Amino acid sequence: GEDVEQSLFLSVREGDSSVINCTYTDSSSTYLYWYKQEPGAGLQLLTYIFSNMDMKQDQRLTVLLNKKDKHLSLRIADTQTGDSAIYFCAESMKAAGNKLTFGGGTRVLVKP
Amino acid sequence: EAGVAQSPRYKIIEKRQSVAFWCNPISGHATLYWYQQILGQGPKLLIQFQNNGVVDDSQLPKDRFSAERLKGVDSTLKIQPAKLEDSAVYLCASSLDFLSGEQFFGPGTRLTVL
């Protein structure tokens, strides 16, 4: 079955790096995603990685995928107060119409 | 490029009443999804359309929820009658097609059932 797990909360100082972790159970995942949700707003796609990749970098964001351990992480370099939000990890499978299965979200609080 | 549009943004109803939500996906996007996000949880898929056909509605409570996408563009999601546990944010998303890895979300409709 599908299950995506994330830690609930992360506190980080402005300027430091943040690392948000996620584990998933379905080895058939095609894509793995990171979405950001600010209060009262919809979900913003930050980045996604194809399941045959190990790493993807996009400006301040680095995604690492360990397919053997079914572990996905998102590193945010030089974290800013505007990065405070809830971050959702999600997986999808082409065979299942690419519907997204989300984790419960990690609330990131950036302290000045 | 305009994003996914949803209306209304907020709705408050009493239990046993009916409610409908509307979604306009990004132009040219064939696949449309409705998700339900209960407070403190990640979104969960309710229904997926490819053009005007249903691809997956296995998680849709069909005794009270219905959805349609008649012309393969806009979609409506209806709840009749509403229950207290239907209080949630209802998110619409679209993608170019069901093979595309990118889904784009609208701002959501926050439903409160009293």
PDB file of C-alpha atoms in Angstrom:
ATOM      1  CA  GLY A   1       0.000   0.000   0.000  1.00  0.00           C
ATOM      2  CA  GLU A   2       0.936   3.643  -0.216  1.00  0.00           C
ATOM      3  CA  ASP A   3       2.212   5.485   2.831  1.00  0.00           C
ATOM      4  CA  VAL A   4       4.281   8.654   3.066  1.00  0.00           C
ATOM      5  CA  GLU A   5       5.694   9.769   6.418  1.00  0.00           C
ATOM      6  CA  GLN A   6       7.242  13.052   7.503  1.00  0.00           C
ATOM      7  CA  SER A   7       8.334  14.557  10.804  1.00  0.00           C
ATOM      8  CA  LEU A   8       5.899  17.130  12.128  1.00  0.00           C
ATOM      9  CA  PHE A   9       8.057  20.128  12.896  1.00  0.00           C
ATOM     10  CA  LEU A  10      11.435  21.719  12.167  1.00  0.00           C
ATOM     11  CA  SER A  11      12.873  24.886  13.664  1.00  0.00           C
ATOM     12  CA  VAL A  12      15.860  26.565  12.012  1.00  0.00           C
ATOM     13  CA  ARG A  13      17.758  29.836  12.319  1.00  0.00           C
ATOM     14  CA  GLU A  14      17.739  32.309   9.447  1.00  0.00           C
ATOM     15  CA  GLY A  15      20.790  31.766   7.240  1.00  0.00           C
ATOM     16  CA  ASP A  16      21.246  28.124   8.263  1.00  0.00           C
ATOM     17  CA  SER A  17      20.399  25.135   6.063  1.00  0.00           C
ATOM     18  CA  SER A  18      17.155  23.215   6.595  1.00  0.00           C
ATOM     19  CA  VAL A  19      16.769  19.537   5.874  1.00  0.00           C
ATOM     20  CA  ILE A  20      13.280  18.041   5.668  1.00  0.00           C
ATOM     21  CA  ASN A  21      13.002  14.273   5.525  1.00  0.00           C
ATOM     22  CA  CYS A  22      10.385  11.931   4.116  1.00  0.00           C
ATOM     23  CA  THR A  23       9.989   8.172   3.849  1.00  0.00           C
ATOM     24  CA  TYR A  24       7.665   6.293   1.546  1.00  0.00           C
ATOM     25  CA  THR A  25       6.697   2.658   1.157  1.00  0.00           C
ATOM     26  CA  ASP A  26       5.763   2.176  -2.501  1.00  0.00           C
ATOM     27  CA  SER A  27       8.783   1.118  -4.555  1.00  0.00           C
ATOM     28  CA  SER A  28       6.790   1.659  -7.779  1.00  0.00           C
ATOM     29  CA  SER A  29       6.800   5.441  -7.397  1.00  0.00           C
ATOM     30  CA  THR A  30       7.498   7.281 -10.630  1.00  0.00           C
ATOM     31  CA  TYR A  31       7.934  10.803  -9.300  1.00  0.00           C
ATOM     32  CA  LEU A  32       8.595  12.247  -5.851  1.00  0.00           C
ATOM     33  CA  TYR A  33       7.667  15.815  -5.054  1.00  0.00           C
ATOM     34  CA  TRP A  34       8.092  18.631  -2.608  1.00  0.00           C
ATOM     35  CA  TYR A  35       5.247  21.129  -2.232  1.00  0.00           C
ATOM     36  CA  LYS A  36       5.131  24.255  -0.063  1.00  0.00           C
ATOM     37  CA  GLN A  37       1.950  25.541   1.582  1.00  0.00           C
ATOM     38  CA  GLU A  38       1.749  28.930   3.233  1.00  0.00           C
ATOM     39  CA  PRO A  39      -1.160  29.809   5.572  1.00  0.00           C
ATOM     40  CA  GLY A  40      -4.441  30.110   3.689  1.00  0.00           C
ATOM     41  CA  ALA A  41      -2.802  29.353   0.367  1.00  0.00           C
ATOM     42  CA  GLY A  42      -2.829  26.452  -2.054  1.00  0.00           C
ATOM     43  CA  LEU A  43       0.068  24.126  -2.711  1.00  0.00           C
ATOM     44  CA  GLN A  44       3.093  25.454  -4.563  1.00  0.00           C
ATOM     45  CA  LEU A  45       5.187  22.908  -6.438  1.00  0.00           C
ATOM     46  CA  LEU A  46       8.797  23.476  -5.381  1.00  0.00           C
ATOM     47  CA  THR A  47      10.536  20.672  -7.195  1.00  0.00           C
ATOM     48  CA  TYR A  48      10.164  17.045  -8.178  1.00  0.00           C
ATOM     49  CA  ILE A  49      12.497  14.215  -9.021  1.00  0.00           C
ATOM     50  CA  PHE A  50      12.095  11.258 -11.318  1.00  0.00           C
ATOM     51  CA  SER A  51      12.542   8.009  -9.417  1.00  0.00           C
ATOM     52  CA  ASN A  52      15.625   6.950 -11.411  1.00  0.00           C
ATOM     53  CA  MET A  53      17.536  10.043 -10.254  1.00  0.00           C
ATOM     54  CA  ASP A  54      19.591  10.365  -7.057  1.00  0.00           C
ATOM     55  CA  MET A  55      19.792  14.121  -6.776  1.00  0.00           C
ATOM     56  CA  LYS A  56      18.355  17.295  -8.198  1.00  0.00           C
ATOM     57  CA  GLN A  57      19.502  20.828  -7.480  1.00  0.00           C
ATOM     58  CA  ASP A  58      17.540  23.989  -8.206  1.00  0.00           C
ATOM     59  CA  GLN A  59      19.002  27.216  -6.820  1.00  0.00           C
ATOM     60  CA  ARG A  60      18.723  26.964  -3.007  1.00  0.00           C
ATOM     61  CA  LEU A  61      16.932  23.612  -3.138  1.00  0.00           C
ATOM     62  CA  THR A  62      18.613  20.200  -3.228  1.00  0.00           C
ATOM     63  CA  VAL A  63      16.592  16.997  -3.386  1.00  0.00           C
ATOM     64  CA  LEU A  64      18.237  13.702  -2.469  1.00  0.00           C
ATOM     65  CA  LEU A  65      16.610  10.354  -3.190  1.00  0.00           C
ATOM     66  CA  ASN A  66      17.750   7.090  -1.640  1.00  0.00           C
ATOM     67  CA  LYS A  67      15.633   4.556  -3.472  1.00  0.00           C
ATOM     68  CA  LYS A  68      17.029   1.592  -1.530  1.00  0.00           C
ATOM     69  CA  ASP A  69      15.906   3.074   1.791  1.00  0.00           C
ATOM     70  CA  LYS A  70      12.836   4.798   0.237  1.00  0.00           C
ATOM     71  CA  HIS A  71      14.025   8.081   1.716  1.00  0.00           C
ATOM     72  CA  LEU A  72      13.617  11.534   0.204  1.00  0.00           C
ATOM     73  CA  SER A  73      15.031  14.766   1.587  1.00  0.00           C
ATOM     74  CA  LEU A  74      14.813  18.446   0.759  1.00  0.00           C
ATOM     75  CA  ARG A  75      17.659  20.744   1.713  1.00  0.00           C
ATOM     76  CA  ILE A  76      17.064  24.487   1.685  1.00  0.00           C
ATOM     77  CA  ALA A  77      20.300  26.484   1.734  1.00  0.00           C
ATOM     78  CA  ASP A  78      20.474  29.900   3.415  1.00  0.00           C
ATOM     79  CA  THR A  79      16.980  29.568   4.892  1.00  0.00           C
ATOM     80  CA  GLN A  80      14.987  32.803   4.971  1.00  0.00           C
ATOM     81  CA  THR A  81      11.973  33.868   7.056  1.00  0.00           C
ATOM     82  CA  GLY A  82       9.888  33.588   3.860  1.00  0.00           C
ATOM     83  CA  ASP A  83      10.635  29.867   3.853  1.00  0.00           C
ATOM     84  CA  SER A  84       8.446  29.414   6.951  1.00  0.00           C
ATOM     85  CA  ALA A  85       5.592  27.196   5.758  1.00  0.00           C
ATOM     86  CA  ILE A  86       4.363  23.614   5.711  1.00  0.00           C
ATOM     87  CA  TYR A  87       6.294  21.359   3.335  1.00  0.00           C
ATOM     88  CA  PHE A  88       4.637  18.280   1.877  1.00  0.00           C
ATOM     89  CA  CYS A  89       6.388  15.307   0.394  1.00  0.00           C
ATOM     90  CA  ALA A  90       4.361  13.365  -2.186  1.00  0.00           C
ATOM     91  CA  GLU A  91       4.746  10.424  -4.523  1.00  0.00           C
ATOM     92  CA  SER A  92       2.967   9.406  -7.688  1.00  0.00           C
ATOM     93  CA  MET A  93       2.912   6.508 -10.122  1.00  0.00           C
ATOM     94  CA  LYS A  94       2.285   6.767 -13.846  1.00  0.00           C
ATOM     95  CA  ALA A  95       0.409   3.478 -13.657  1.00  0.00           C
ATOM     96  CA  ALA A  96      -2.038   5.067 -11.214  1.00  0.00           C
ATOM     97  CA  GLY A  97      -2.661   8.167 -13.326  1.00  0.00           C
ATOM     98  CA  ASN A  98      -0.013  10.133 -11.435  1.00  0.00           C
ATOM     99  CA  LYS A  99      -2.398  10.854  -8.557  1.00  0.00           C
ATOM    100  CA  LEU A 100      -0.439  12.277  -5.651  1.00  0.00           C
ATOM    101  CA  THR A 101      -0.112  10.541  -2.270  1.00  0.00           C
ATOM    102  CA  PHE A 102       0.967  13.100   0.310  1.00  0.00           C
ATOM    103  CA  GLY A 103       2.678  12.909   3.642  1.00  0.00           C
ATOM    104  CA  GLY A 104       1.219  14.762   6.597  1.00  0.00           C
ATOM    105  CA  GLY A 105       3.476  17.782   6.140  1.00  0.00           C
ATOM    106  CA  THR A 106       6.411  19.263   8.059  1.00  0.00           C
ATOM    107  CA  ARG A 107       5.915  22.677   9.580  1.00  0.00           C
ATOM    108  CA  VAL A 108       9.137  24.691   9.193  1.00  0.00           C
ATOM    109  CA  LEU A 109       9.643  27.715  11.423  1.00  0.00           C
ATOM    110  CA  VAL A 110      12.520  30.038  10.546  1.00  0.00           C
ATOM    111  CA  LYS A 111      13.718  32.158  13.463  1.00  0.00           C
ATOM    112  CA  PRO A 112      15.513  35.470  12.863  1.00  0.00           C
TER     113      PRO A 112
ATOM    114  CA  GLU B   1      -0.295  32.048 -17.865  1.00  0.00           C
ATOM    115  CA  ALA B   2      -3.330  32.001 -15.566  1.00  0.00           C
ATOM    116  CA  GLY B   3      -3.292  29.415 -12.820  1.00  0.00           C
ATOM    117  CA  VAL B   4      -5.995  27.083 -11.588  1.00  0.00           C
ATOM    118  CA  ALA B   5      -9.048  29.068 -10.484  1.00  0.00           C
ATOM    119  CA  GLN B   6     -11.461  27.956  -7.779  1.00  0.00           C
ATOM    120  CA  SER B   7     -14.587  29.455  -6.281  1.00  0.00           C
ATOM    121  CA  PRO B   8     -15.858  30.190  -3.791  1.00  0.00           C
ATOM    122  CA  ARG B   9     -12.808  30.635  -1.557  1.00  0.00           C
ATOM    123  CA  TYR B  10     -14.822  30.109   1.624  1.00  0.00           C
ATOM    124  CA  LYS B  11     -18.167  28.499   2.392  1.00  0.00           C
ATOM    125  CA  ILE B  12     -19.995  27.959   5.663  1.00  0.00           C
ATOM    126  CA  ILE B  13     -23.055  25.694   5.704  1.00  0.00           C
ATOM    127  CA  GLU B  14     -25.051  23.701   8.203  1.00  0.00           C
ATOM    128  CA  LYS B  15     -24.991  19.921   8.235  1.00  0.00           C
ATOM    129  CA  ARG B  16     -27.389  18.250   5.835  1.00  0.00           C
ATOM    130  CA  GLN B  17     -27.221  21.230   3.456  1.00  0.00           C
ATOM    131  CA  SER B  18     -25.794  21.026  -0.072  1.00  0.00           C
ATOM    132  CA  VAL B  19     -22.767  22.800  -1.450  1.00  0.00           C
ATOM    133  CA  ALA B  20     -20.971  22.999  -4.792  1.00  0.00           C
ATOM    134  CA  PHE B  21     -17.443  24.009  -5.688  1.00  0.00           C
ATOM    135  CA  TRP B  22     -16.162  25.105  -9.065  1.00  0.00           C
ATOM    136  CA  CYS B  23     -12.748  24.694 -10.693  1.00  0.00           C
ATOM    137  CA  ASN B  24     -11.272  26.094 -13.897  1.00  0.00           C
ATOM    138  CA  PRO B  25      -7.973  24.368 -14.741  1.00  0.00           C
ATOM    139  CA  ILE B  26      -5.033  25.808 -16.614  1.00  0.00           C
ATOM    140  CA  SER B  27      -5.886  26.187 -20.296  1.00  0.00           C
ATOM    141  CA  GLY B  28      -5.000  23.087 -22.277  1.00  0.00           C
ATOM    142  CA  HIS B  29      -4.659  20.805 -19.261  1.00  0.00           C
ATOM    143  CA  ALA B  30      -6.444  17.541 -19.916  1.00  0.00           C
ATOM    144  CA  THR B  31      -6.182  16.063 -16.418  1.00  0.00           C
ATOM    145  CA  LEU B  32      -8.035  17.499 -13.457  1.00  0.00           C
ATOM    146  CA  TYR B  33      -7.908  16.335  -9.826  1.00  0.00           C
ATOM    147  CA  TRP B  34      -9.980  17.117  -6.743  1.00  0.00           C
ATOM    148  CA  TYR B  35      -8.283  16.648  -3.369  1.00  0.00           C
ATOM    149  CA  GLN B  36      -9.659  16.977   0.157  1.00  0.00           C
ATOM    150  CA  GLN B  37      -7.334  18.415   2.807  1.00  0.00           C
ATOM    151  CA  ILE B  38      -8.515  18.065   6.388  1.00  0.00           C
ATOM    152  CA  LEU B  39      -6.871  20.422   8.876  1.00  0.00           C
ATOM    153  CA  GLY B  40      -3.440  19.166   9.932  1.00  0.00           C
ATOM    154  CA  GLN B  41      -3.241  16.508   7.214  1.00  0.00           C
ATOM    155  CA  GLY B  42      -1.922  16.178   3.689  1.00  0.00           C
ATOM    156  CA  PRO B  43      -4.366  16.328   0.775  1.00  0.00           C
ATOM    157  CA  LYS B  44      -6.123  13.118  -0.296  1.00  0.00           C
ATOM    158  CA  LEU B  45      -7.380  12.440  -3.795  1.00  0.00           C
ATOM    159  CA  LEU B  46     -11.151  12.361  -4.254  1.00  0.00           C
ATOM    160  CA  ILE B  47     -11.458  12.074  -8.027  1.00  0.00           C
ATOM    161  CA  GLN B  48      -9.356  12.330 -11.182  1.00  0.00           C
ATOM    162  CA  PHE B  49     -10.615  13.246 -14.658  1.00  0.00           C
ATOM    163  CA  GLN B  50      -8.919  12.809 -18.006  1.00  0.00           C
ATOM    164  CA  ASN B  51     -10.772  15.212 -20.313  1.00  0.00           C
ATOM    165  CA  ASN B  52     -14.425  14.550 -19.388  1.00  0.00           C
ATOM    166  CA  GLY B  53     -13.922  10.930 -18.307  1.00  0.00           C
ATOM    167  CA  VAL B  54     -13.351   9.669 -14.758  1.00  0.00           C
ATOM    168  CA  VAL B  55      -9.984   7.924 -14.280  1.00  0.00           C
ATOM    169  CA  ASP B  56     -10.151   7.274 -10.536  1.00  0.00           C
ATOM    170  CA  ASP B  57     -12.979   7.919  -8.102  1.00  0.00           C
ATOM    171  CA  SER B  58     -12.194   5.086  -5.701  1.00  0.00           C
ATOM    172  CA  GLN B  59     -11.842   7.449  -2.710  1.00  0.00           C
ATOM    173  CA  LEU B  60     -14.957   9.529  -3.458  1.00  0.00           C
ATOM    174  CA  PRO B  61     -17.808   8.948  -0.943  1.00  0.00           C
ATOM    175  CA  LYS B  62     -20.361   8.427  -3.673  1.00  0.00           C
ATOM    176  CA  ASP B  63     -23.349   8.393  -1.345  1.00  0.00           C
ATOM    177  CA  ARG B  64     -22.910  12.135  -0.819  1.00  0.00           C
ATOM    178  CA  PHE B  65     -20.198  13.433  -3.162  1.00  0.00           C
ATOM    179  CA  SER B  66     -20.470  13.867  -6.920  1.00  0.00           C
ATOM    180  CA  ALA B  67     -18.294  15.537  -9.515  1.00  0.00           C
ATOM    181  CA  GLU B  68     -18.506  16.267 -13.178  1.00  0.00           C
ATOM    182  CA  ARG B  69     -16.439  17.745 -15.967  1.00  0.00           C
ATOM    183  CA  LEU B  70     -18.944  17.858 -18.776  1.00  0.00           C
ATOM    184  CA  LYS B  71     -16.987  19.612 -21.534  1.00  0.00           C
ATOM    185  CA  GLY B  72     -13.557  18.502 -20.428  1.00  0.00           C
ATOM    186  CA  VAL B  73     -12.654  21.937 -19.060  1.00  0.00           C
ATOM    187  CA  ASP B  74     -14.365  23.277 -15.901  1.00  0.00           C
ATOM    188  CA  SER B  75     -15.386  20.925 -13.133  1.00  0.00           C
ATOM    189  CA  THR B  76     -17.823  21.043 -10.230  1.00  0.00           C
ATOM    190  CA  LEU B  77     -17.703  19.042  -7.010  1.00  0.00           C
ATOM    191  CA  LYS B  78     -20.928  18.702  -5.026  1.00  0.00           C
ATOM    192  CA  ILE B  79     -21.673  17.475  -1.528  1.00  0.00           C
ATOM    193  CA  GLN B  80     -25.253  16.548  -0.668  1.00  0.00           C
ATOM    194  CA  PRO B  81     -25.993  16.288   2.217  1.00  0.00           C
ATOM    195  CA  ALA B  82     -22.949  17.648   4.050  1.00  0.00           C
ATOM    196  CA  LYS B  83     -21.668  16.154   7.312  1.00  0.00           C
ATOM    197  CA  LEU B  84     -19.545  17.745  10.003  1.00  0.00           C
ATOM    198  CA  GLU B  85     -16.545  15.646   8.946  1.00  0.00           C
ATOM    199  CA  ASP B  86     -16.659  17.196   5.454  1.00  0.00           C
ATOM    200  CA  SER B  87     -15.131  20.387   6.910  1.00  0.00           C
ATOM    201  CA  ALA B  88     -11.891  20.710   4.951  1.00  0.00           C
ATOM    202  CA  VAL B  89     -10.152  22.568   2.167  1.00  0.00           C
ATOM    203  CA  TYR B  90     -11.072  21.262  -1.273  1.00  0.00           C
ATOM    204  CA  LEU B  91      -8.210  21.636  -3.692  1.00  0.00           C
ATOM    205  CA  CYS B  92      -8.392  21.406  -7.456  1.00  0.00           C
ATOM    206  CA  ALA B  93      -5.271  20.613  -9.477  1.00  0.00           C
ATOM    207  CA  SER B  94      -4.548  20.171 -13.157  1.00  0.00           C
ATOM    208  CA  SER B  95      -1.795  18.752 -15.303  1.00  0.00           C
ATOM    209  CA  LEU B  96      -1.102  18.653 -19.018  1.00  0.00           C
ATOM    210  CA  ASP B  97      -2.080  14.994 -19.079  1.00  0.00           C
ATOM    211  CA  PHE B  98      -1.969  12.058 -16.699  1.00  0.00           C
ATOM    212  CA  LEU B  99       1.597  11.206 -17.796  1.00  0.00           C
ATOM    213  CA  SER B 100       2.889  14.635 -16.818  1.00  0.00           C
ATOM    214  CA  GLY B 101       4.820  14.842 -13.569  1.00  0.00           C
ATOM    215  CA  GLU B 102       3.675  18.380 -12.772  1.00  0.00           C
ATOM    216  CA  GLN B 103       0.371  19.116 -11.061  1.00  0.00           C
ATOM    217  CA  PHE B 104      -0.591  22.717 -10.400  1.00  0.00           C
ATOM    218  CA  PHE B 105      -2.956  23.547  -7.565  1.00  0.00           C
ATOM    219  CA  GLY B 106      -5.613  26.194  -7.150  1.00  0.00           C
ATOM    220  CA  PRO B 107      -6.008  28.213  -3.912  1.00  0.00           C
ATOM    221  CA  GLY B 108      -8.689  25.863  -2.587  1.00  0.00           C
ATOM    222  CA  THR B 109     -12.167  26.263  -1.130  1.00  0.00           C
ATOM    223  CA  ARG B 110     -12.366  26.173   2.645  1.00  0.00           C
ATOM    224  CA  LEU B 111     -15.617  24.499   3.725  1.00  0.00           C
ATOM    225  CA  THR B 112     -16.915  24.726   7.277  1.00  0.00           C
ATOM    226  CA  VAL B 113     -19.887  22.533   8.168  1.00  0.00           C
ATOM    227  CA  LEU B 114     -21.669  23.567  11.394  1.00  0.00           C
TER     228      LEU B 114
END
